[in-house]
PDB file of C-alpha atoms in Angstrom:
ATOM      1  CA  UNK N 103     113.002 120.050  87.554  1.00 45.00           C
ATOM      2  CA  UNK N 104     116.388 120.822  85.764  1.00 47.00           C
ATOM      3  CA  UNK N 105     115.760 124.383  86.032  1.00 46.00           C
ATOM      4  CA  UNK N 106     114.686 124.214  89.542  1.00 51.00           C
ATOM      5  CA  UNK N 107     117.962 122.217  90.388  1.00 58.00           C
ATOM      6  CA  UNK N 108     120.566 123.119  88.107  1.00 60.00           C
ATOM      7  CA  UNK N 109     123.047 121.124  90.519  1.00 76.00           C
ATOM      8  CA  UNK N 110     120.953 118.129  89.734  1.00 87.00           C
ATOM      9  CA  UNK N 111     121.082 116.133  86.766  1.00 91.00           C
ATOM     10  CA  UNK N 112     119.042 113.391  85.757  1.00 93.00           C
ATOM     11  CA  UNK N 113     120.619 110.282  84.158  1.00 93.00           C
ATOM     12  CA  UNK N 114     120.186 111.638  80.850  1.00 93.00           C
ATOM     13  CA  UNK N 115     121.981 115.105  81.532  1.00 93.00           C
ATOM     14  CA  UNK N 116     124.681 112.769  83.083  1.00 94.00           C
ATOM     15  CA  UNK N 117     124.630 110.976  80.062  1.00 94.00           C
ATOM     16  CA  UNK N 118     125.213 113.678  77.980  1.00 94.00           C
ATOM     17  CA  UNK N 119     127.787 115.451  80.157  1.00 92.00           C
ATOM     18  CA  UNK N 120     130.032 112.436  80.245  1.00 93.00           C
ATOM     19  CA  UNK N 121     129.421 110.681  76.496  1.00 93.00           C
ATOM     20  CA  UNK N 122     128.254 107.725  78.404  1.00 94.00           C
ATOM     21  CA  UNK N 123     125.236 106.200  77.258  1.00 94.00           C
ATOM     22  CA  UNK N 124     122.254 106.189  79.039  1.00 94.00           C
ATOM     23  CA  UNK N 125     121.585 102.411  78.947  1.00 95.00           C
ATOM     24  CA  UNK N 126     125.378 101.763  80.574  1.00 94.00           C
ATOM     25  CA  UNK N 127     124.603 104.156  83.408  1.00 95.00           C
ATOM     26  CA  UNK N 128     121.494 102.515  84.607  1.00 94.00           C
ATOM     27  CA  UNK N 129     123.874  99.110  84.626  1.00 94.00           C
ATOM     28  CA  UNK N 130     126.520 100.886  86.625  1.00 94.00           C
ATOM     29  CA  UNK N 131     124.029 102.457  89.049  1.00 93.00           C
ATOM     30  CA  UNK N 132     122.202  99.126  89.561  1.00 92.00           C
ATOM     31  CA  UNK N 133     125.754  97.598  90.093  1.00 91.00           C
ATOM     32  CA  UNK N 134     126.321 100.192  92.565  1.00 91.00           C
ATOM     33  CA  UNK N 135     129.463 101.865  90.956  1.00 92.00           C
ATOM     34  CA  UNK N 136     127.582 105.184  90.172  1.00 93.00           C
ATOM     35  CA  UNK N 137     124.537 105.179  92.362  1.00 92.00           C
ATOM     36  CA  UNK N 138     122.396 108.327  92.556  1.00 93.00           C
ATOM     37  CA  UNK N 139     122.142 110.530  95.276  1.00 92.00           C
ATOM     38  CA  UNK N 140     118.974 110.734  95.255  1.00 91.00           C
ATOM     39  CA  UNK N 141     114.921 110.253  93.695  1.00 91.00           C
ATOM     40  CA  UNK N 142     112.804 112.992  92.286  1.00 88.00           C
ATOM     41  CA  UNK N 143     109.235 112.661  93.318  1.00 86.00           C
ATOM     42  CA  UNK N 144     108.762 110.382  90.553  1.00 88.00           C
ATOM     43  CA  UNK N 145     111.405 107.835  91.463  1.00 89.00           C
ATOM     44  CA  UNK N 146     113.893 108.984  88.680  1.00 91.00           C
ATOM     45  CA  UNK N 147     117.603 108.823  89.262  1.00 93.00           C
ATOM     46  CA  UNK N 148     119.244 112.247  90.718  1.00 93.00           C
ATOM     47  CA  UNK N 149     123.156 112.967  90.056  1.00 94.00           C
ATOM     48  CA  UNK N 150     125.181 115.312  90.865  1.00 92.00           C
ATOM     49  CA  UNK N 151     128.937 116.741  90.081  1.00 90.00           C
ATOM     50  CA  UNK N 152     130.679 114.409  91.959  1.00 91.00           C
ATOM     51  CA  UNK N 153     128.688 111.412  90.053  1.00 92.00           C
ATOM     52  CA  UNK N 154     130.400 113.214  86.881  1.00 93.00           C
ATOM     53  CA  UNK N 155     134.012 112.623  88.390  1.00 91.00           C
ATOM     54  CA  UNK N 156     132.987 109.228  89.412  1.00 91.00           C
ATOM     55  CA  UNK N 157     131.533 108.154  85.760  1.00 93.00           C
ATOM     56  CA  UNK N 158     134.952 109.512  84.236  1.00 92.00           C
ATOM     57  CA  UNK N 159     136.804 107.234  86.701  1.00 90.00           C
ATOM     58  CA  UNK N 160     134.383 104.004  86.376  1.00 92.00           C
ATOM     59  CA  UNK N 161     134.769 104.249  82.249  1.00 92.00           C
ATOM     60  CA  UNK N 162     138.805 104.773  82.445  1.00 90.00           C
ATOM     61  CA  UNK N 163     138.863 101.500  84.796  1.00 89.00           C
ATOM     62  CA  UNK N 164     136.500  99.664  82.380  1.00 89.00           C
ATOM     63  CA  UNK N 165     138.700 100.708  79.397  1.00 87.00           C
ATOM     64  CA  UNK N 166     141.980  99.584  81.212  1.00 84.00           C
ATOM     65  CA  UNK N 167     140.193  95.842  81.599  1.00 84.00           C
ATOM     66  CA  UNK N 168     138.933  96.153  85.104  1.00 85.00           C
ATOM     67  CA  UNK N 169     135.751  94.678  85.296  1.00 88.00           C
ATOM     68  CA  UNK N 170     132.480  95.819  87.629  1.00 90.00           C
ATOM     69  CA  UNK N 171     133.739  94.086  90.305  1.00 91.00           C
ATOM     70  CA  UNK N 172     136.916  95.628  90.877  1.00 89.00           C
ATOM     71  CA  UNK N 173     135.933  99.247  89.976  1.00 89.00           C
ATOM     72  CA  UNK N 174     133.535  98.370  92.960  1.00 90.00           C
ATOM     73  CA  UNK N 175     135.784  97.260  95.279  1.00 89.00           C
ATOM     74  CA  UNK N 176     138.222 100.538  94.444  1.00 88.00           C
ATOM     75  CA  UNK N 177     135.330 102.845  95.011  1.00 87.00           C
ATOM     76  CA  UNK N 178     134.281 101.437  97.921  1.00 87.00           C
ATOM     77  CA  UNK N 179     138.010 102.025  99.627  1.00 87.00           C
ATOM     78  CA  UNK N 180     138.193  98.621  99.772  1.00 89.00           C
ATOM     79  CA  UNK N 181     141.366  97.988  97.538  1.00 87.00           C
ATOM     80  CA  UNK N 182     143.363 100.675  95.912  1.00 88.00           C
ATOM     81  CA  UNK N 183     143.538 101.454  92.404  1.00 84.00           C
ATOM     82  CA  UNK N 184     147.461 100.481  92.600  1.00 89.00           C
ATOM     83  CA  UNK N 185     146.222  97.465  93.680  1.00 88.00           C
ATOM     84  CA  UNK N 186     143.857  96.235  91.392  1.00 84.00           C
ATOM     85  CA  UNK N 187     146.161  97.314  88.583  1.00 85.00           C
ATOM     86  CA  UNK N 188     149.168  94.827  89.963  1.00 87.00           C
ATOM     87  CA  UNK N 189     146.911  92.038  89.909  1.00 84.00           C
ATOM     88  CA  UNK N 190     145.048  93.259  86.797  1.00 83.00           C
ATOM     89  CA  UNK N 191     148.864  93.007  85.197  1.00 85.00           C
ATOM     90  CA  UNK N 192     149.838  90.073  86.720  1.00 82.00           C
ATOM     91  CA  UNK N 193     146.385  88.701  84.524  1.00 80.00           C
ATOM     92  CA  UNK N 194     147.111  90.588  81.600  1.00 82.00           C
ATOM     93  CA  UNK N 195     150.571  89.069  81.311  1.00 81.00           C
ATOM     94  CA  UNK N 196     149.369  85.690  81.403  1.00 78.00           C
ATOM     95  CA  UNK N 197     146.491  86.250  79.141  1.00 79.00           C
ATOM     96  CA  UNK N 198     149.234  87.504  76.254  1.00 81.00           C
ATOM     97  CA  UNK N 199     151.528  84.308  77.102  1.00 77.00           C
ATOM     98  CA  UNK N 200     148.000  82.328  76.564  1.00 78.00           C
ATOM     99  CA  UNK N 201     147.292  84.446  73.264  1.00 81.00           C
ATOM    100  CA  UNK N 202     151.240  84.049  72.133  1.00 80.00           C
ATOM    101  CA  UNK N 203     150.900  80.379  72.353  1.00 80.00           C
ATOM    102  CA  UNK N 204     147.973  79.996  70.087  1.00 82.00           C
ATOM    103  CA  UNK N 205     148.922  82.359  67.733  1.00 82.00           C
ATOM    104  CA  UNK N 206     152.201  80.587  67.256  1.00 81.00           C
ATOM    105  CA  UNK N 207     150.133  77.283  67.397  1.00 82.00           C
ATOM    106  CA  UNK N 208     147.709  78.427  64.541  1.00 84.00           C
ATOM    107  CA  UNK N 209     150.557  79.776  62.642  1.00 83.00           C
ATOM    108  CA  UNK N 210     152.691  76.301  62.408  1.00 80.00           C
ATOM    109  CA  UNK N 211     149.217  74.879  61.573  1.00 84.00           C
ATOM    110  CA  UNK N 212     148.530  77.005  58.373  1.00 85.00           C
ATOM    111  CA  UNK N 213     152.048  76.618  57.740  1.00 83.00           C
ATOM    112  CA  UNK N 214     151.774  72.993  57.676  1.00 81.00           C
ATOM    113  CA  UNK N 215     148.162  72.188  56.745  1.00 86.00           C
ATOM    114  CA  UNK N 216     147.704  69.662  59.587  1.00 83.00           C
ATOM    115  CA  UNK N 217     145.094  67.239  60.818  1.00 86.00           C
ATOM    116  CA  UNK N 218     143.046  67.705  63.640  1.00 85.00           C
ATOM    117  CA  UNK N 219     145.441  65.225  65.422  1.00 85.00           C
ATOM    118  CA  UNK N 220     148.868  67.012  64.558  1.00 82.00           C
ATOM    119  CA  UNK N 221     146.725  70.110  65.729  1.00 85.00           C
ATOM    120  CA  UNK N 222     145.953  68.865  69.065  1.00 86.00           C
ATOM    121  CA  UNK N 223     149.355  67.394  69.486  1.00 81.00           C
ATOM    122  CA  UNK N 224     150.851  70.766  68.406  1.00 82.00           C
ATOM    123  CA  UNK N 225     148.821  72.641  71.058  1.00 85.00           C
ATOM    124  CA  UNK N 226     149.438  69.894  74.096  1.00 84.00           C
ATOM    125  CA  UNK N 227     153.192  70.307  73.571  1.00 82.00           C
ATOM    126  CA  UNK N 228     153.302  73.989  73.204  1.00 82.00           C
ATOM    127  CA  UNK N 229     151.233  74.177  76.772  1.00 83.00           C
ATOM    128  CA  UNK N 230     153.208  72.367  78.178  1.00 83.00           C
ATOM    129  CA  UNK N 231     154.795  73.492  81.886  1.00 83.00           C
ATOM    130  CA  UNK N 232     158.180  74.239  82.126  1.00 82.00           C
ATOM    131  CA  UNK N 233     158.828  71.218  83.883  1.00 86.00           C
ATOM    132  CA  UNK N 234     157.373  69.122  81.643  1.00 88.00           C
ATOM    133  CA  UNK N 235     159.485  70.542  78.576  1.00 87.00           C
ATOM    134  CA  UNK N 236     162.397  70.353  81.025  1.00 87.00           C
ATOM    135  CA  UNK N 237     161.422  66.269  80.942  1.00 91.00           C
ATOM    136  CA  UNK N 238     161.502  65.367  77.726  1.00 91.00           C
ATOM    137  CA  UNK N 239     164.801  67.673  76.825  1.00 89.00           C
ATOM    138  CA  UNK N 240     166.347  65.669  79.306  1.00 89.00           C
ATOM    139  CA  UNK N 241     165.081  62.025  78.509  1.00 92.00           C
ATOM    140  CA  UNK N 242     166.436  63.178  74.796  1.00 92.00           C
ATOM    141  CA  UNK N 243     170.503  64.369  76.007  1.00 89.00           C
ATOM    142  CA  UNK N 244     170.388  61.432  78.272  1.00 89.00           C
ATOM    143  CA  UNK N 245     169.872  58.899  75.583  1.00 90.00           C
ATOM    144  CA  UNK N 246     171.949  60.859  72.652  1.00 88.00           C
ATOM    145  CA  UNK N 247     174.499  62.442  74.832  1.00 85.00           C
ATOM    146  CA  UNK N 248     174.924  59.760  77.531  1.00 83.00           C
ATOM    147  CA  UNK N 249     177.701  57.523  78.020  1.00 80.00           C
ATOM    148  CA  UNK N 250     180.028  59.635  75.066  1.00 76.00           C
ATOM    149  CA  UNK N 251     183.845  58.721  75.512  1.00 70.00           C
ATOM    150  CA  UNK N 252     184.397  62.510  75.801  1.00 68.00           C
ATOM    151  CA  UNK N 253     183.345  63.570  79.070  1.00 71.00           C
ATOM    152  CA  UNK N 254     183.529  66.843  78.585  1.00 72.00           C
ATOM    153  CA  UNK N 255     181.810  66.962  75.593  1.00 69.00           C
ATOM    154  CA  UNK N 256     179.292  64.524  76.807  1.00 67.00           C
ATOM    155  CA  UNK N 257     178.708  66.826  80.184  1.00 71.00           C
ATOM    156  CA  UNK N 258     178.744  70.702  77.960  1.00 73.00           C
ATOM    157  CA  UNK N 259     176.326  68.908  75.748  1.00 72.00           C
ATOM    158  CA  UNK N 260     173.939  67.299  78.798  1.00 68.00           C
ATOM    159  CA  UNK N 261     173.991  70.828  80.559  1.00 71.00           C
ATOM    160  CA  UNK N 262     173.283  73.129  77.419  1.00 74.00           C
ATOM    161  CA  UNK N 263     170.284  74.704  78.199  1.00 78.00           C
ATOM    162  CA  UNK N 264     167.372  74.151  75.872  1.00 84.00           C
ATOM    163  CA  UNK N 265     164.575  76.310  77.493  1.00 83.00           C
ATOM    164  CA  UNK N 266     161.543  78.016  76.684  1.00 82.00           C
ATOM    165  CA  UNK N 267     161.322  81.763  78.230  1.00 81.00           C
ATOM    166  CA  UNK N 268     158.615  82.618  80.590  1.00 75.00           C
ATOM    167  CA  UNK N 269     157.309  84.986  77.865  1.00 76.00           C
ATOM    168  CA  UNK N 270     158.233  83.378  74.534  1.00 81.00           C
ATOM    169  CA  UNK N 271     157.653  85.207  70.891  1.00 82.00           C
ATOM    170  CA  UNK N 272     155.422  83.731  68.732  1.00 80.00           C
ATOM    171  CA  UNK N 273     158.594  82.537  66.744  1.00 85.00           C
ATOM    172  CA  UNK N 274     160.518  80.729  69.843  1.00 87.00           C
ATOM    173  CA  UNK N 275     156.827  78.666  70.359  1.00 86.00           C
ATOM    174  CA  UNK N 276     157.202  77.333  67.101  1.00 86.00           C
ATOM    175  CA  UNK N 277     160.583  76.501  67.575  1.00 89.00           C
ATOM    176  CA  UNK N 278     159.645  74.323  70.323  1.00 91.00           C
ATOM    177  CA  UNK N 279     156.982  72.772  68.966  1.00 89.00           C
ATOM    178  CA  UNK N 280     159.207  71.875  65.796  1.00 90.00           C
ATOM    179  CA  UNK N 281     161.881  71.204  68.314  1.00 92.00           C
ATOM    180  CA  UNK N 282     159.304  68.602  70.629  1.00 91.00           C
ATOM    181  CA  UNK N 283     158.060  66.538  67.620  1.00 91.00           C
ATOM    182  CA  UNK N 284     161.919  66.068  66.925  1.00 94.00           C
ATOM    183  CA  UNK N 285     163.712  65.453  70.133  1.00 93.00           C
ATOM    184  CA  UNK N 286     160.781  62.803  70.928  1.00 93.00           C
ATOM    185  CA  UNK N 287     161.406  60.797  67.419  1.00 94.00           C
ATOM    186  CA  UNK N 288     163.484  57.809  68.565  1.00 95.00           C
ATOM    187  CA  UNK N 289     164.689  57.533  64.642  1.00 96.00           C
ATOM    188  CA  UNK N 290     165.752  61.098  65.302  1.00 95.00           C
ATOM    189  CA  UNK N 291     168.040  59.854  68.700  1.00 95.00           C
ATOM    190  CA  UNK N 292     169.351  57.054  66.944  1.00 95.00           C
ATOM    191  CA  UNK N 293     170.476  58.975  63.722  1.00 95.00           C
ATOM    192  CA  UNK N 294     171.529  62.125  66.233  1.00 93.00           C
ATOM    193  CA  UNK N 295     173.853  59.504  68.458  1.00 93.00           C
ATOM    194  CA  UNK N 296     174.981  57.343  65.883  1.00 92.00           C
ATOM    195  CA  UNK N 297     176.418  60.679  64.382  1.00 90.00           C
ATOM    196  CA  UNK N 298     177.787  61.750  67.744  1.00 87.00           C
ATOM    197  CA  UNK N 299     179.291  58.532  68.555  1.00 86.00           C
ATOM    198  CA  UNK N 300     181.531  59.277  65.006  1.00 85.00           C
ATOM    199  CA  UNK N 301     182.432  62.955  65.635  1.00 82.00           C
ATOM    200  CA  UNK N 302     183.693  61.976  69.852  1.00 81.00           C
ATOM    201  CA  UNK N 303     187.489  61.437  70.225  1.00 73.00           C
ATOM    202  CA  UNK N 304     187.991  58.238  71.934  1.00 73.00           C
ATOM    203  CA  UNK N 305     190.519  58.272  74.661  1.00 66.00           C
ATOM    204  CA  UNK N 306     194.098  57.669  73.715  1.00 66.00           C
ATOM    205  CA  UNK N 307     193.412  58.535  70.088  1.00 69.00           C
ATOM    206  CA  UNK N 308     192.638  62.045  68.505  1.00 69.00           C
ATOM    207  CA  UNK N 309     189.764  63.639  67.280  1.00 74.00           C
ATOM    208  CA  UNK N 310     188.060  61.757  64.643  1.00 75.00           C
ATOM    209  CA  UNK N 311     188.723  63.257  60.998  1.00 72.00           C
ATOM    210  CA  UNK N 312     185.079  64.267  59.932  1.00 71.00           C
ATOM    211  CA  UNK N 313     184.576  66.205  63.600  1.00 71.00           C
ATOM    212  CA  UNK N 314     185.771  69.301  62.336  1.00 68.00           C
ATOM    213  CA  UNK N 315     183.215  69.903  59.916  1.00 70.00           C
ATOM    214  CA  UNK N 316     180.985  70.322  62.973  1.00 65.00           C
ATOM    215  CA  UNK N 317     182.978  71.889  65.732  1.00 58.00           C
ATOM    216  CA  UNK N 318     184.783  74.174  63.095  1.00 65.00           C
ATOM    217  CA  UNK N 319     182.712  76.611  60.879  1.00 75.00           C
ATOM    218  CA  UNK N 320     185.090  78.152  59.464  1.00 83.00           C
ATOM    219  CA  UNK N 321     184.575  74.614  56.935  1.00 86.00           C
ATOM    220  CA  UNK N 322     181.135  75.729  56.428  1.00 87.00           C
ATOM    221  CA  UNK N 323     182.377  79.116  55.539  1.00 89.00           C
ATOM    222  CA  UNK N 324     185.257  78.253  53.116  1.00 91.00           C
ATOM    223  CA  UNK N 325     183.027  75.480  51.341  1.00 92.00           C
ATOM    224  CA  UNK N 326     180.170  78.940  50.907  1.00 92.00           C
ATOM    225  CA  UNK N 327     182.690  80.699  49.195  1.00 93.00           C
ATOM    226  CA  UNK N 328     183.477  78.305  46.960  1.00 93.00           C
ATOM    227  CA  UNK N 329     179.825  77.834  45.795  1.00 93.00           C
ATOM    228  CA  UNK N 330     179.234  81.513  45.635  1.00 93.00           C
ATOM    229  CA  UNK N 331     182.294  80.993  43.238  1.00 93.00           C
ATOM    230  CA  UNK N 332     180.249  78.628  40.934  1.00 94.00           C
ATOM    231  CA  UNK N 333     182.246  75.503  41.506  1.00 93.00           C
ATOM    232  CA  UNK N 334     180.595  72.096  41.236  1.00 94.00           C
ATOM    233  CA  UNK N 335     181.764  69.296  43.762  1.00 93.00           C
ATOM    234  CA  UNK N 336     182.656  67.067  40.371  1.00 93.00           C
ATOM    235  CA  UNK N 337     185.153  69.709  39.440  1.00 92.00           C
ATOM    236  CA  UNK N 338     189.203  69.508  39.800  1.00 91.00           C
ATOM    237  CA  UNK N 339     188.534  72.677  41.719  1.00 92.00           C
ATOM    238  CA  UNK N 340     186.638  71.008  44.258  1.00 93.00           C
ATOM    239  CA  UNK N 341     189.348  67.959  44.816  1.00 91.00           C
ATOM    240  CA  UNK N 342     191.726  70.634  45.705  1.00 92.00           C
ATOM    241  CA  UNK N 343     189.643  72.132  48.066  1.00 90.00           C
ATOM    242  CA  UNK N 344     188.735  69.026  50.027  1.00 91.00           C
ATOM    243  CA  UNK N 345     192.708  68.408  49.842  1.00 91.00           C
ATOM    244  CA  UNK N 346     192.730  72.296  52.017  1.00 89.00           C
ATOM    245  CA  UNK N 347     190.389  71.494  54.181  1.00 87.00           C
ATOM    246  CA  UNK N 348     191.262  67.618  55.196  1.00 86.00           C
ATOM    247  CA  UNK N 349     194.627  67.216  54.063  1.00 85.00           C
ATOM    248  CA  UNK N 350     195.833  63.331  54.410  1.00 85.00           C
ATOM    249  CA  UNK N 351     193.014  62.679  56.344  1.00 85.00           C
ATOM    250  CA  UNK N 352     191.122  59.529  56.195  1.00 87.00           C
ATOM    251  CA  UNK N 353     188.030  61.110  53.582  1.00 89.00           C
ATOM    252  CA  UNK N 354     186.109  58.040  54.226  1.00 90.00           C
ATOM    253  CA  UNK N 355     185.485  58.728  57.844  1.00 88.00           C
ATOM    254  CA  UNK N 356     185.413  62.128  57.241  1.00 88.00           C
ATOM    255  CA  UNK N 357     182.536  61.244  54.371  1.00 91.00           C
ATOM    256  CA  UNK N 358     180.886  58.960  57.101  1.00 91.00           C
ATOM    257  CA  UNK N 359     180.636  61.434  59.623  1.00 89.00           C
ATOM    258  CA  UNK N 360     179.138  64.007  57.443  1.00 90.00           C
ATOM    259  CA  UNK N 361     176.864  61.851  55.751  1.00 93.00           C
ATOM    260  CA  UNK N 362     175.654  60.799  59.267  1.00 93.00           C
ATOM    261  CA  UNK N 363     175.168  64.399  60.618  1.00 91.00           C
ATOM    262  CA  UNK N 364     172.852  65.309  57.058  1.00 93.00           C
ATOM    263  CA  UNK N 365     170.904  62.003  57.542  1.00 95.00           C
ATOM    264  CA  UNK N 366     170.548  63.180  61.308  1.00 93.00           C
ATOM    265  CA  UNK N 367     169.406  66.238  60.176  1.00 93.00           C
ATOM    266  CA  UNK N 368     172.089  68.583  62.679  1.00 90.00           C
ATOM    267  CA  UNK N 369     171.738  71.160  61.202  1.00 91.00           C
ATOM    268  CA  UNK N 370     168.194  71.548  61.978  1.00 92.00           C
ATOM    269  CA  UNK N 371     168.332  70.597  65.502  1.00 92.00           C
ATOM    270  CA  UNK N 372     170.883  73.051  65.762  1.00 89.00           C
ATOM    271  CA  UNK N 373     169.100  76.025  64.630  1.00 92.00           C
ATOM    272  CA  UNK N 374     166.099  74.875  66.230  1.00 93.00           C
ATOM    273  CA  UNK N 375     167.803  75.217  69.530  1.00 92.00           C
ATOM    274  CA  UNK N 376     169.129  78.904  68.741  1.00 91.00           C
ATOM    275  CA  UNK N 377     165.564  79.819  68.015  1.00 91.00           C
ATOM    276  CA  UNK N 378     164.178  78.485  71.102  1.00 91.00           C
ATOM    277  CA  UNK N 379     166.866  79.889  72.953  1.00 90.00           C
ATOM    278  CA  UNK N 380     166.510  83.205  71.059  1.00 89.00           C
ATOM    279  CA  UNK N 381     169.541  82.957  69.696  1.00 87.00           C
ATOM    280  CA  UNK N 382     170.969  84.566  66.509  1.00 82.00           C
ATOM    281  CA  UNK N 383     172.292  81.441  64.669  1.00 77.00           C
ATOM    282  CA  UNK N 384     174.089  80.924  61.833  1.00 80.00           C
ATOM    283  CA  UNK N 385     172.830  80.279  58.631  1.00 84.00           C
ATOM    284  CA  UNK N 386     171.781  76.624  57.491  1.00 87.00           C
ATOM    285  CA  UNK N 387     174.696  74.626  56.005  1.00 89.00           C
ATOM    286  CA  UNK N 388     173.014  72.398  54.404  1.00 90.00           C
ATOM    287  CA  UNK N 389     173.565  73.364  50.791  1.00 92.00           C
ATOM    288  CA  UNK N 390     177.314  73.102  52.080  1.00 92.00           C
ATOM    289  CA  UNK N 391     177.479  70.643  53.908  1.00 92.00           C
ATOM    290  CA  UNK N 392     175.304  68.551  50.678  1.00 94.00           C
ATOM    291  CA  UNK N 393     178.351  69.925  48.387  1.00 95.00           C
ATOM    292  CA  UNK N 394     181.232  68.957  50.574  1.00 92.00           C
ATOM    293  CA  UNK N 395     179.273  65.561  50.520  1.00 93.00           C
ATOM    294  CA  UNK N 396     179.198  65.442  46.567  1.00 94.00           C
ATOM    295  CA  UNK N 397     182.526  66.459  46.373  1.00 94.00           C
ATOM    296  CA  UNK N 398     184.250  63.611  48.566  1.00 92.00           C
ATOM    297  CA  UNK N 399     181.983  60.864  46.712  1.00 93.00           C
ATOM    298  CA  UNK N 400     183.444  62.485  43.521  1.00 92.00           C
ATOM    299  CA  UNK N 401     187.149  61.919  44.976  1.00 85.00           C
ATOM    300  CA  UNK N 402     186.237  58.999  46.329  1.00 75.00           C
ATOM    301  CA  UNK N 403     185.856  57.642  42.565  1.00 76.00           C
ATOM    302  CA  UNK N 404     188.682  59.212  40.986  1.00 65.00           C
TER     303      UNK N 404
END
């Protein structure tokens, strides 16, 4: 019959004209996106040249992630490819936000051997909506941030966005599920306003003695270099230092303050928000802001 009709193929000519196999055609003809154009006397499946075009554009839709459906629908004239694409995209997109948010789930939970419970927890708050994130960032400034002496301070601190994107990396999901757990501890508020409520200026008097080491970094820095330099906090070294940085100040306010914003944990919640935010922060203080500690306590003694 071939040779009779060389303009005729059968489905296995078509099959091995296109690289399709045999057993995908018959599911694509009896789905109606490559149906023959006609029956031999013995009720086989007849193709022609134009079925070859139309296999080559059924398998590049199925590769792109259309599914039967759609490829249908587009050969039909019923939609265009165009589209099906947009819509296929519009899928895809959420399908990788879906795929981002467990991977970053999984990650924090190999990271942190957890429990089925700190698991599920985990997952909730990382699919969460923006709205509901929005909620419980909010419930957390208004109870640390609310009702500060500083009303400037209090407002830039209340309006400081703390957001999720729309399409997050796997490293700003973590963040926020690191940043959830912590913002919804109410031993976390407590120790995060109690170390606020030291470090506002209360009007008619200046700016309390330890807030520097927060608002100014250039502390942070000056304290690195000094450890880089190999100097303990019990050294004469290090008295001299604090007497640089603070001056006459009152050091056991300033020693309050900072011992506060360690026991708060600051610096964490600060460089949680960066991450979240996408931020390039800078680096943890903690080892500095732990020697500066040491160091007053030392001169505190003395």
């Amino acid at each position: 019959m071939d040779d009779e009709r060389p303009d005729v193929l059968t489905i296995g000519r078509l099959a091995r004209r296109t690289g399709v196999a045999v057993r995908t055609l018959r599911f694509w003809s009896d789905e109606g996106a490559v149906p023959p154009v006609a029956r031999s006397a013995g009720g086989y499946r007849l193709y022609d040249a134009e079925s070859v075009a139309r296999v080559e554009l059924v398998r590049t839709l199925r590769e792109l992630g259309l599914g039967l459906d759609d490829v249908c629908r587009v050969l039909s004239g019923r939609t265009t490819v165009a589209e099906v694409a947009d819509a296929h995209v519009a899928a895809l997109d959420a399908q990788i936000r879906s795929l981002k948010v467990s991977r970053a789930v999984l990650s924090t939970v190999a990271k942190r051997g957890s429990t089925v419970e700190e698991t599920t927890l985990m997952n909730r708050l990382a699919r969460l909506s923006a709205a509901e994130r929005k909620q419980i960032v909010d419930e957390f400034k208004d109870e640390v941030f609310g009702g500060l002496h500083d009303t400037r301070l209090r407002d830039r601190m209340r309006t400081y966005s703390i957001e999720l994107p729309d399409d997050p990396t796997p490293e700003q999901v973590d963040a926020w599920i690191e940043l959830a757990e912590l913002v919804r501890d109410p031993g976390f508020r407590t120790r995060l306003r109690t170390w606020m409520e030291l470090n506002t200026p209360v009007p008619g008097q200046g700016r309390p003695p330890g807030a520097s080491i927060w608002w100014a970094r250039q502390i942070v820095q000056t304290v690195a270099e000094v450890r880089r330099g190999g100097v303990a906090p019990e050294e004469v070294a290090a008295a001299e230092v604090l007497s640089e940085l603070f001056g006459d100040a009152d050091r056991a306010a300033v020693l309050r303050s900072l011992e506060a914003g360690i026991e708060a944990g600051a610096e964490r919640y600060r460089r949680l928000v960066a991450r979240v935010r996408g931020q390039a922060s800078s680096p943890d203080a903690t080892k500095e802001l732990e020697w500066l500690a040491r160091a007053l306590r030392t001169a505190d003694r003395t």
